[in-house]
XYZ file of C-alpha atoms in Angstrom:
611
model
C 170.776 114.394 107.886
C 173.204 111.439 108.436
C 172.774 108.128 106.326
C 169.367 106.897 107.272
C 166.690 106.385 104.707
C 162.995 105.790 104.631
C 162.293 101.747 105.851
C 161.570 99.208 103.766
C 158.792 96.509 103.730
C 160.483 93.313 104.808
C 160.901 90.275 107.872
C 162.304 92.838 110.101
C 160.285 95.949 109.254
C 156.903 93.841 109.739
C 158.365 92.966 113.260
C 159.197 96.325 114.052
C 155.235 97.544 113.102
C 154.184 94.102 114.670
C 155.379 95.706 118.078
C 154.102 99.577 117.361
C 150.562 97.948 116.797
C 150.628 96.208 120.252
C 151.415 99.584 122.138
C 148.230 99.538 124.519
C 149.526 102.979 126.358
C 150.656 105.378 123.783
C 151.868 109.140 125.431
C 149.129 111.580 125.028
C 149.948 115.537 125.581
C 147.909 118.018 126.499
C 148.978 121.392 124.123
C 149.363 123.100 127.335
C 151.549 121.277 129.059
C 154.792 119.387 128.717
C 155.840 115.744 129.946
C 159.022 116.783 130.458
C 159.917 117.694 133.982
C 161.718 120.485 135.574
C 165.261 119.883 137.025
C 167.776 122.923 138.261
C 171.106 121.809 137.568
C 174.529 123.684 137.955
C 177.706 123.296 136.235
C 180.119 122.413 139.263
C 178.600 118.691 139.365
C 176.875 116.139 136.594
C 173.386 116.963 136.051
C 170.520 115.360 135.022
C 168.301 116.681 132.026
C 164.961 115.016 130.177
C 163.861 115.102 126.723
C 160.689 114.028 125.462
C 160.217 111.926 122.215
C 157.173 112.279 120.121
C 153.824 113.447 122.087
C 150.692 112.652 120.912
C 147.325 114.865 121.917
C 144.190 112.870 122.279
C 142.627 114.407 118.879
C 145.838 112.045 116.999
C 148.245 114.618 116.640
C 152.008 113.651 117.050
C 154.790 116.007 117.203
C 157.709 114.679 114.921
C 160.333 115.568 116.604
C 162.511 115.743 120.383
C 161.285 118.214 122.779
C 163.365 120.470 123.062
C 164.875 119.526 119.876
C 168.280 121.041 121.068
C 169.742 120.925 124.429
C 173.437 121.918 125.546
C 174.489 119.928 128.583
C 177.954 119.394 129.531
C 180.518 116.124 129.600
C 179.563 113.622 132.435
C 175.942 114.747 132.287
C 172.651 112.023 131.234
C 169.275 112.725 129.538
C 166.768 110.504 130.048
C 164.476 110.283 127.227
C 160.877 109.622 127.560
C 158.379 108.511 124.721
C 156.529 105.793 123.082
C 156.952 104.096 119.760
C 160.358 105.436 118.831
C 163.571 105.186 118.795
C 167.085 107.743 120.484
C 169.608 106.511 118.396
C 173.145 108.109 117.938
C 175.482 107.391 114.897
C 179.080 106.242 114.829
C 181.776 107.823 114.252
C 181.422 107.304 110.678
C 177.671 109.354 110.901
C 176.134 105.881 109.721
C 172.894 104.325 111.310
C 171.869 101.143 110.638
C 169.485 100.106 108.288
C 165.596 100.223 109.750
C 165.090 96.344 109.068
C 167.907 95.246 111.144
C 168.004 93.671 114.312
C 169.615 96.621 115.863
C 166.978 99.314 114.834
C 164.964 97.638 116.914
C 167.192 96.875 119.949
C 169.310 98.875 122.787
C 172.829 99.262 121.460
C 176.189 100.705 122.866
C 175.550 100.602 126.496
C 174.703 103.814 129.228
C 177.189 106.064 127.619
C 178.048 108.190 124.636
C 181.216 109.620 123.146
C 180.432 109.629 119.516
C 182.213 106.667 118.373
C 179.767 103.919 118.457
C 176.517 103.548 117.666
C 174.111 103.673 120.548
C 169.964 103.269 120.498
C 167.549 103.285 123.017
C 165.997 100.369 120.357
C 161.989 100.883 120.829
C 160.593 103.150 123.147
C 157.551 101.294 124.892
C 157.079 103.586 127.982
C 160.648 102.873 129.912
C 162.510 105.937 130.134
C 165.858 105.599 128.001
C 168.954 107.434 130.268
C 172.257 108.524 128.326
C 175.776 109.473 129.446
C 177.659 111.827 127.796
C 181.455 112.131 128.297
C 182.705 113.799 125.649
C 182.427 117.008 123.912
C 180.378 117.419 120.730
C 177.834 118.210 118.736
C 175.345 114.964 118.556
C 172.728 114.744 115.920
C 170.538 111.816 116.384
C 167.005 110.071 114.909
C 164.070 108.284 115.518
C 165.114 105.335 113.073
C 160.885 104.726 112.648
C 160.338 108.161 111.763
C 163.931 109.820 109.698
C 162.628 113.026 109.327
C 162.720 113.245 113.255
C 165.891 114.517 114.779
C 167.670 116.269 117.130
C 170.467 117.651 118.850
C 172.747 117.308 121.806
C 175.477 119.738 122.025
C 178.108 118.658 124.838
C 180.459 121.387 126.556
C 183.474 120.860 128.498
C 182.518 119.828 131.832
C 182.271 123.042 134.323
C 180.847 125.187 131.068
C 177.950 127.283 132.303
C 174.343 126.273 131.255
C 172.492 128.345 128.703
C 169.649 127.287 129.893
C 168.276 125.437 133.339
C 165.481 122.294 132.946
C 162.478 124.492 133.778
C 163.756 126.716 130.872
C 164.146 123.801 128.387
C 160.497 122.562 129.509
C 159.081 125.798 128.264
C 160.896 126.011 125.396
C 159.827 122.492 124.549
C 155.834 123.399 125.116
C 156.335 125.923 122.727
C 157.821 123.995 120.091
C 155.235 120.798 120.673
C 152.812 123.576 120.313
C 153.801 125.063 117.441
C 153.665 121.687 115.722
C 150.598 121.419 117.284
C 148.888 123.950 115.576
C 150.423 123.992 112.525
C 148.520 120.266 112.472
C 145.645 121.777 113.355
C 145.575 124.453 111.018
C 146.158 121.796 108.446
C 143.240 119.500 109.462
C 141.198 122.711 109.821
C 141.627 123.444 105.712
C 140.429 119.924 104.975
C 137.513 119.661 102.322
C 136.421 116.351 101.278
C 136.941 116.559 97.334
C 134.362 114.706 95.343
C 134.388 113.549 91.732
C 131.289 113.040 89.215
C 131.918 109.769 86.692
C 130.657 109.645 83.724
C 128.808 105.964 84.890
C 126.764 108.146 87.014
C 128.722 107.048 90.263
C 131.239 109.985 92.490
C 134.565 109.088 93.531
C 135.716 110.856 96.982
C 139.193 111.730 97.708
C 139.626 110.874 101.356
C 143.493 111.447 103.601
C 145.371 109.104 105.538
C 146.900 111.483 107.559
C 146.914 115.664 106.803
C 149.223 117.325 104.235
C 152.067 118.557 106.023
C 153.469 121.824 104.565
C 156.806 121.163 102.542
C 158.361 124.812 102.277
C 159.199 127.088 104.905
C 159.972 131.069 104.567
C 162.826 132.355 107.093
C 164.498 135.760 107.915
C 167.973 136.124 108.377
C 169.521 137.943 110.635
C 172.653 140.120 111.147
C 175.780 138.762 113.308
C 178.297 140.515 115.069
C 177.199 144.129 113.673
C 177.891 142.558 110.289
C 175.107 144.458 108.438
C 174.220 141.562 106.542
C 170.740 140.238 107.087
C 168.365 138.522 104.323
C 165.170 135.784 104.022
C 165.187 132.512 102.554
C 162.931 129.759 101.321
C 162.929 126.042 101.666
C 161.015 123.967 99.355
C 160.120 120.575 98.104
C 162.144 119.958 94.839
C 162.053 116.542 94.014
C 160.263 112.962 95.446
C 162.082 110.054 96.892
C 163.082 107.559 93.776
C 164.318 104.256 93.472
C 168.055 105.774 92.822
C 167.494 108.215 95.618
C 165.409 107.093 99.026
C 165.319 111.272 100.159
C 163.334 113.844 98.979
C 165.249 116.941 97.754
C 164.515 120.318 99.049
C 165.611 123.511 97.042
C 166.602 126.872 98.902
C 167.227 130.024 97.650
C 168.462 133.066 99.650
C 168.602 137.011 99.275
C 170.849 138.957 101.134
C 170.976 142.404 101.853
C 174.278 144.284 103.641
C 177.317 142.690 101.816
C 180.191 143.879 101.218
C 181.172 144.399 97.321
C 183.958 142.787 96.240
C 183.991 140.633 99.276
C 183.545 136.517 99.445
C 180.420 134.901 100.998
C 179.567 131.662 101.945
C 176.551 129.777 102.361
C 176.213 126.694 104.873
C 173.358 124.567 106.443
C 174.793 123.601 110.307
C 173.282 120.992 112.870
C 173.252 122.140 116.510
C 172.732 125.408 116.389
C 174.573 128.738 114.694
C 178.533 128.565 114.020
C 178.874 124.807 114.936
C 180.408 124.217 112.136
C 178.786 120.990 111.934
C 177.588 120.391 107.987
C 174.033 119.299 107.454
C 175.043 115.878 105.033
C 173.697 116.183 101.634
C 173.249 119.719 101.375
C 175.159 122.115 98.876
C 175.567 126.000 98.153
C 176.580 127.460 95.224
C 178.456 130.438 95.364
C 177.305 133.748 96.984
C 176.998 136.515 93.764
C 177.175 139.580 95.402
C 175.505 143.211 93.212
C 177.242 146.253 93.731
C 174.788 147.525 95.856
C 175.947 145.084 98.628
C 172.671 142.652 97.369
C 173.087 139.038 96.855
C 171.481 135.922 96.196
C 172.708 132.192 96.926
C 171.051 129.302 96.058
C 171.634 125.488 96.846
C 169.690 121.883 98.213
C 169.609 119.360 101.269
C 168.672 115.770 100.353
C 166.737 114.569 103.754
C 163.597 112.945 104.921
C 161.696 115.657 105.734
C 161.995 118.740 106.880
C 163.273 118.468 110.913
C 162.081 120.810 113.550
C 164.470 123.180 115.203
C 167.478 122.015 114.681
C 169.231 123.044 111.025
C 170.299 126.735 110.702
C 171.380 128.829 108.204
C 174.547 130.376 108.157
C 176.156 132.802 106.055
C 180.031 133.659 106.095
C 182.605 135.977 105.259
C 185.608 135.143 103.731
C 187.261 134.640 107.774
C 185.136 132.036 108.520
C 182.846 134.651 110.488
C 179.395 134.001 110.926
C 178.044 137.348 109.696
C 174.314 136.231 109.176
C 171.722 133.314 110.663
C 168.308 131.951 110.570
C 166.919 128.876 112.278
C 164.996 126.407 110.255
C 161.770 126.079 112.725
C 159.610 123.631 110.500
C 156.746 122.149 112.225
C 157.276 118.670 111.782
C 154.091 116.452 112.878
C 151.951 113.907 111.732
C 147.743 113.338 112.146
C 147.432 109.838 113.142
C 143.761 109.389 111.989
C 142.048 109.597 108.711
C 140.368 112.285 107.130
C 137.492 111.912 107.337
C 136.812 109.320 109.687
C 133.151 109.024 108.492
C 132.088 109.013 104.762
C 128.682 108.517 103.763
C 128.936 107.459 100.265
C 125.761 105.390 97.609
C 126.910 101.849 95.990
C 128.722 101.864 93.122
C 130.924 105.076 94.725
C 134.673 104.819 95.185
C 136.716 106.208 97.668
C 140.200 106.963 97.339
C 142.857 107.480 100.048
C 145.857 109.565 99.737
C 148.654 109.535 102.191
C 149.169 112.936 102.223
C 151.815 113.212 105.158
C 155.326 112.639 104.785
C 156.382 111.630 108.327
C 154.343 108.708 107.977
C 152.957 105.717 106.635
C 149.539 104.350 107.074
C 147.181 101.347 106.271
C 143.890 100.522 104.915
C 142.590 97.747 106.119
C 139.025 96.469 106.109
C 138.987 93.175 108.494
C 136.729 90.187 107.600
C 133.739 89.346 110.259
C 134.545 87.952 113.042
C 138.269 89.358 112.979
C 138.917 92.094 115.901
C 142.599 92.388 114.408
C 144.881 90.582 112.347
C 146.042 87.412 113.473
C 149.273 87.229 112.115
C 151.449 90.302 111.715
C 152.412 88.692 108.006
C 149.570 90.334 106.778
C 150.338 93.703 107.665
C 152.262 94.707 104.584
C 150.885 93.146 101.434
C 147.895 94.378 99.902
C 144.906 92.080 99.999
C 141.195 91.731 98.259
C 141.378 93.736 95.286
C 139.362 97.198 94.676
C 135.633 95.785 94.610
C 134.478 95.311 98.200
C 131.217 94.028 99.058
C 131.298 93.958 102.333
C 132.961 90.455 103.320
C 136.809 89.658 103.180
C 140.224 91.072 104.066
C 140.797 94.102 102.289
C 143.860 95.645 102.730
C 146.316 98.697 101.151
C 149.252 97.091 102.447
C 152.195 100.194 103.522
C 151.313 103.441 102.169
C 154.228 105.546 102.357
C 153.720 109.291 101.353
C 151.958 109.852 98.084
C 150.473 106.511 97.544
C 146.493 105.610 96.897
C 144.579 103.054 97.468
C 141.379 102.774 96.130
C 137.794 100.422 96.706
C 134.426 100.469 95.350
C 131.687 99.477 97.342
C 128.957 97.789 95.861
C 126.921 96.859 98.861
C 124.655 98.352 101.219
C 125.797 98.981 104.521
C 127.870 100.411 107.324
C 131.807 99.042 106.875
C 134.192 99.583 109.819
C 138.244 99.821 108.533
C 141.225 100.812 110.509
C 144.828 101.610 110.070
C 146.418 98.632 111.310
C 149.930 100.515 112.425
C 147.379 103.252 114.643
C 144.605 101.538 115.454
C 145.478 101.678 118.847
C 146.122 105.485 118.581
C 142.670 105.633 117.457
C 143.093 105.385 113.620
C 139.719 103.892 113.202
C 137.221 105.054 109.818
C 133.949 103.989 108.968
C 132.015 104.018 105.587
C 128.057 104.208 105.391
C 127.224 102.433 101.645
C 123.312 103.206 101.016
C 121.643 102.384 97.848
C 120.166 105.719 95.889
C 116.352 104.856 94.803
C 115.345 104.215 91.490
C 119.144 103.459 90.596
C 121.128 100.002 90.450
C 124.462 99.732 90.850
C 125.698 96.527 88.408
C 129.181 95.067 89.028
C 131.107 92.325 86.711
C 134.429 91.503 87.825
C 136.257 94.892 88.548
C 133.161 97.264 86.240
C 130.948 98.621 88.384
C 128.290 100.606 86.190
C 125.234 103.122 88.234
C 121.574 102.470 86.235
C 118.867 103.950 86.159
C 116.193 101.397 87.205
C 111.911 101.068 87.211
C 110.360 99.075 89.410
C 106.857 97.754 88.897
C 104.770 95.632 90.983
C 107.736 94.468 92.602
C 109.767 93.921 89.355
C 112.784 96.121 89.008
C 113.827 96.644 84.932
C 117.352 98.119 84.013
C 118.272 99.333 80.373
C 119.692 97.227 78.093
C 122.130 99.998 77.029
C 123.424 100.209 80.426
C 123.843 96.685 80.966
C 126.019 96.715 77.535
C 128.274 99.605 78.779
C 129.171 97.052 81.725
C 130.191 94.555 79.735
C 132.346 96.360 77.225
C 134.308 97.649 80.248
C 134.202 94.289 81.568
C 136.200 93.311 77.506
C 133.014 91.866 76.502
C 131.755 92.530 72.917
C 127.567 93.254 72.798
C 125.663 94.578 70.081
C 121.560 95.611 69.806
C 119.670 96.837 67.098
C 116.193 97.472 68.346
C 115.053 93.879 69.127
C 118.383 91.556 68.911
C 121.169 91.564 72.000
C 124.264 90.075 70.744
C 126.692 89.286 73.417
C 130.079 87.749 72.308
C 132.587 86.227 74.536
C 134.610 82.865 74.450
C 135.116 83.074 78.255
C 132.586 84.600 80.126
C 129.940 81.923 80.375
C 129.659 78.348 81.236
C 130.104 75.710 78.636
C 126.696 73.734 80.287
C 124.638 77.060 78.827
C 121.026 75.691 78.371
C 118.420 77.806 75.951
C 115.973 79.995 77.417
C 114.853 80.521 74.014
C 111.250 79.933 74.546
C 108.459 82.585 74.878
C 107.496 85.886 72.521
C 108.644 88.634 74.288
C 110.265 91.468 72.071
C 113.536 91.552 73.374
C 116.083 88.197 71.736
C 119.337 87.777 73.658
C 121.944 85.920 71.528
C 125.302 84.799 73.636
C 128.177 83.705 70.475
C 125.241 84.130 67.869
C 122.786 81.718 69.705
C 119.633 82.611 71.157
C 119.316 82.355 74.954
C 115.874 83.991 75.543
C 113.045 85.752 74.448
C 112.093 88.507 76.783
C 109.706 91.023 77.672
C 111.014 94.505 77.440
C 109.443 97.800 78.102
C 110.154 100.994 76.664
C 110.644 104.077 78.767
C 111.905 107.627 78.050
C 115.495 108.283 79.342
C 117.348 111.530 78.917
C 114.140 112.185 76.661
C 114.737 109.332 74.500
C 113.094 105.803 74.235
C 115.419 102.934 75.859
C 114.666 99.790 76.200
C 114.574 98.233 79.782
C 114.189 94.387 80.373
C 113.403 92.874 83.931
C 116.131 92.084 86.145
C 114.716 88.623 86.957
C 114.304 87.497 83.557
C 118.286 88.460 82.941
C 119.354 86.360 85.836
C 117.383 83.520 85.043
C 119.091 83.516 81.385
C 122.393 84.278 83.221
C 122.447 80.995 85.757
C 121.177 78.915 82.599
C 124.953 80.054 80.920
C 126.314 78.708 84.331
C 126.603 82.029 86.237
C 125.537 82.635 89.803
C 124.754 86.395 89.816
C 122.595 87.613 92.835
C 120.183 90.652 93.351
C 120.238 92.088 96.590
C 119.595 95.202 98.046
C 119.863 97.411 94.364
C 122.775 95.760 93.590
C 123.180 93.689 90.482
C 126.274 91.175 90.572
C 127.101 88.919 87.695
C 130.269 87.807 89.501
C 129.604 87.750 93.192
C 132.537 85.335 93.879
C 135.019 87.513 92.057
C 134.121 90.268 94.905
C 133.770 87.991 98.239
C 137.076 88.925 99.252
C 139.726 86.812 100.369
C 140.096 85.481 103.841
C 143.608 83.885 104.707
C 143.866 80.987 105.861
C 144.978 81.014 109.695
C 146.173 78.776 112.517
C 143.388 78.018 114.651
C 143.653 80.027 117.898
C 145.499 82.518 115.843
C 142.842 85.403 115.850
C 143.241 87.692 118.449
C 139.882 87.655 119.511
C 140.311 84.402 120.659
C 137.928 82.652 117.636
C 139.887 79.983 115.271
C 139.772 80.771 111.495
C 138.608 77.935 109.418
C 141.053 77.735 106.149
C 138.335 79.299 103.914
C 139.771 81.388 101.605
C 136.925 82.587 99.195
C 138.749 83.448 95.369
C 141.546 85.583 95.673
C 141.982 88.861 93.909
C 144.979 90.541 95.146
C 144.696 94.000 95.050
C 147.905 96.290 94.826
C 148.618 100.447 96.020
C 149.759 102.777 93.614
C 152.651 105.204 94.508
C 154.279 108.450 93.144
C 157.292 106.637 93.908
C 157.888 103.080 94.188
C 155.407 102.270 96.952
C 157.037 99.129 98.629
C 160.276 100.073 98.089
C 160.097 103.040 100.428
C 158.912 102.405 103.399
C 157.676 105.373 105.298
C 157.976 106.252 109.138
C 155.205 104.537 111.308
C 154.172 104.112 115.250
């Protein structure tokens, strides 16, 4: 793959997305039909050809790659290539592309023709057919700059060569391919269980996809050439991540071969195009064949690349004439599920949900809008992560780029039914919902980012919670409590007001102390719990003590929240006339807690493929 590497968050990038999440018409396919359409063509006169870039079934499937992804035309001929939310673009001579946040990934470049010698783009696909010349001879590899792991290949024959293949034939080889990407989503989505996760604060954590896990290995036969005798398999698998000292992902492959000759030299060679084009595949490395005297062998070597391409790498294996005496075609399904999986939880408060990015042709968002909002206003707030990991059900909550492997996590400590959206697919239909319901007999507490599930009694319309509980919440929260049957201790130098006023009044059984003074006296109740006697004091009494320290907690709905303006959510401040359902947004920003995505890899440093 040439010198093109996975985007990066920045000005340029943001525009680019800014543009994919405006597309109002993106191409659907039906997996029984192509878009392409069927030309007969001869090779006495210039002929016309079309490729198609990316299809997309209604269920959100795209196909990550050019259909077909190889074509052999001849010089003097065009392609016009048809597609939505990518780009065609052809290196230089020099095999370089330009970086994804310039101005030129994003715009036409080098004219109506194409010799190999300049760089030439389509820039962004938005429906308009892109039309290439090509006048001169060659084997072309060239990428979707949005999406680097999609690729493809024009091979260009003298002019007069005979076709291998008319435009009817090339539409049915391209349905085939879109469908076997197809599938191979499908199959993927298909094997999708929801994962759950029992904590020990008596909440579950659910493991939810932003897109479906695309296979990263692919098995291959290989087959004899010219009566050579020589035929083997091979596998190609995921070796090693992206880094910050290396933006591609390493794949390892390791070959056995069967047929050789002992004694004899062998070499081992990944080629663009298609077999004996002598065309390297950049970044990838054999070492040397070692060949048993029983004419076995085994080779081994690597490709650094985005992602695996689709149909357009094969493997070759030579004898020591520069004869192609073996070949297999790399035929990797290369796709992504634009939609999240699932689209529905149904969840209790206090439960966390965590989304993986799973796919590695894309890169996704989370992104919970606040009320009122139909979309975000201002495409500066696609890429930064917003709102923290407590949501409550009010404020912009966002993920910010997740680019394969990275997680972004929430807890939801409300009641109620929460709409969110990828805001790169929304349009595509990347929409998610999750149902928060309270579980009875059980509330869920939250101070600052501790969220703690209770077991709760309610009596004549007074709900109690157990002290020991309440005290596990605030030692995650860093504050210090202590009881010893009758006396609550609570220690902290910055968790309460300094206009605390003593509640210290009454004779229940129960003494809260906050920094050695008493607060209250309060009524407690005993009840069994796990077979043992715990103490339980009523949830009213603990709030009045709580706004006497200078808190504002709130009951509502079975949950408990000491620190309800620590979990608003943040609403950024925006131009009136700036929302793009047509309502102003009043500069309220509610306490700011910027939340951040974690990564396998450094998360904003990669940016993934999007559309």
């Amino acid at each position: 793959m040439r010198n093109i590497k996975w985007l990066q968050a920045g000005a340029a990038g943001v525009a680019t997305l800014a543009l994919l999440a405006t597309v109002s018409s993106p191409v659907f396919a039906d997996t029984g039909s192509t878009v392409s359409s069927s030309t007969s063509s001869t090779a006495s006169t210039a002929t016309h050809w079309t490729v198609n870039a990316g299809p997309m079934t209604k269920s959100g499937v795209m196909a990550m790659s050019f259909f077909p992804n190889v074509i052999t035309i001849d010089a003097g001929d065009s392609i016009t290539f048809e597609g939505v939310g990518h780009t065609v673009s052809f290196p230089g001579i020099n095999g370089t592309l330009p970086s994804a946040l310039s101005p030129q990934a994003q715009l036409p470049a080098g004219g109506s023709t194409y010799n190999g010698s300049t760089f030439t783009s389509s820039g962004l696909l938005m429906g308009k057919p892109y039309t290439l010349t090509f006048t001169k001879p060659g084997v072309y590899p060239y990428y979707c700059l949005l999406h680097p792991g999609m690729m493809g290949v024009v091979i260009v024959n003298p002019a007069g060569t005979p076709y291998p293949l008319t435009q009817a034939q090339y539409n049915a080889q391209a349905q085939a391919e879109e469908q076997a990407d197809f599938n191979s989503a499908n199959q993927s989505i298909a094997a999708f269980k929801l994962k759950t996760q029992k904590n020990a604060n008596g909440t579950t954590t659910y493991f939810a996809q932003t897109d479906a896990k695309e296979s990263q290995s692919y098995a291959m036969n290989l087959s004899s050439v010219n009566n050579s005798g020589v035929k083997g398999s091979a596998l190609i698998a995921f070796a090693q991540p992206p880094s910050q000292s290396n933006s591609y992902i390493t794949y390892g492959i390791s070959v056995k071969l069967a047929g050789l000759k002992p004694g004899h030299t062998y070499t081992a060679m990944l080629c663009e195009g298609k077999s004996g084009s002598g065309v390297m595949v950049p970044h990838s490395k054999f070492a040397t064949v070692i060949v048993n005297s029983d004419g076995t062998g085994t080779v081994t070597g690597s490709v650094e690349a985005s992602g695996l391409p689709q149909g357009v790498w094969n493997l070759d294996i030579y004898n020591s004439s520069k004869q192609v005496v073996a070949t297999g075609l790399i035929n990797h399904p290369s796709w992504a599920y634009e939609r999240f999986l699932p689209d529905t939880l149904n969840i209790h408060t206090g439960d966390t949900v965590i989304w993986t990015q799973t796919g590695v042709n894309e890169v996704h968002t989370v992104t919970f809008l606040p009320k009122g909002w139909s979309d975000i206003p201002n495409e500066s707030l696609m890429p930064p992560p917003y709102g923290g990991h407590i949501y409550a059900g009010t404020g912009y909550f966002n993920s910010g780029f997740l680019v394969p492997g990275a997680t972004y996590e929430l807890t939801f400590i409300k009641s109620g039914s929460f709409a969110y959206r990828c805001l790169l697919h929304d349009v595509m239909g990347m929409l998610g919902t999750v149902n928060v319901t309270s579980q009875p007999n059980v509330v869920t507490a939250a101070w600052n980012n501790s969220v703690e599930n209770m077991p709760s009694k309610t009596i004549d319309g007074s709900t109690y919670v157990p002290i020991w509980y309440l005290m596990q919440l605030l030692k995650s929260a860093g504050i210090q409590t202590s009881w010893n049957g009758s006396n609550w201790n609570i220690t902290s130098d910055t968790a309460f007001g300094s206009n605390s006023v003593s509640q210290a009044s009454g004779n229940g059984n129960v003494h809260l102390y906050v920094n050695n003074h008493m607060m209250s006296s309060m009524e407690g109740k005993v009840w069994k719990n796990y077979g043992q006697g715990t103490m339980y004091i009523q949830v009213d009494d603990l709030l009045n003590v709580m706004k006497a320290m200078g808190m504002n907690p709130t009951f509502i709905g079975g949950t408990l929240d000491f620190t309800p303006s620590a979990h608003a959510g943040y609403i950024p401040s925006v131009p009136s006339g700036q929302l793009s359902n047509g309502s102003s947004a009043a500069s309220t920003s509610s306490t700011s807690s910027t939340g951040t995505s974690s990564s396998s890899s450094n998360t904003m440093s990669h940016m993934g493929s999007m559309n």
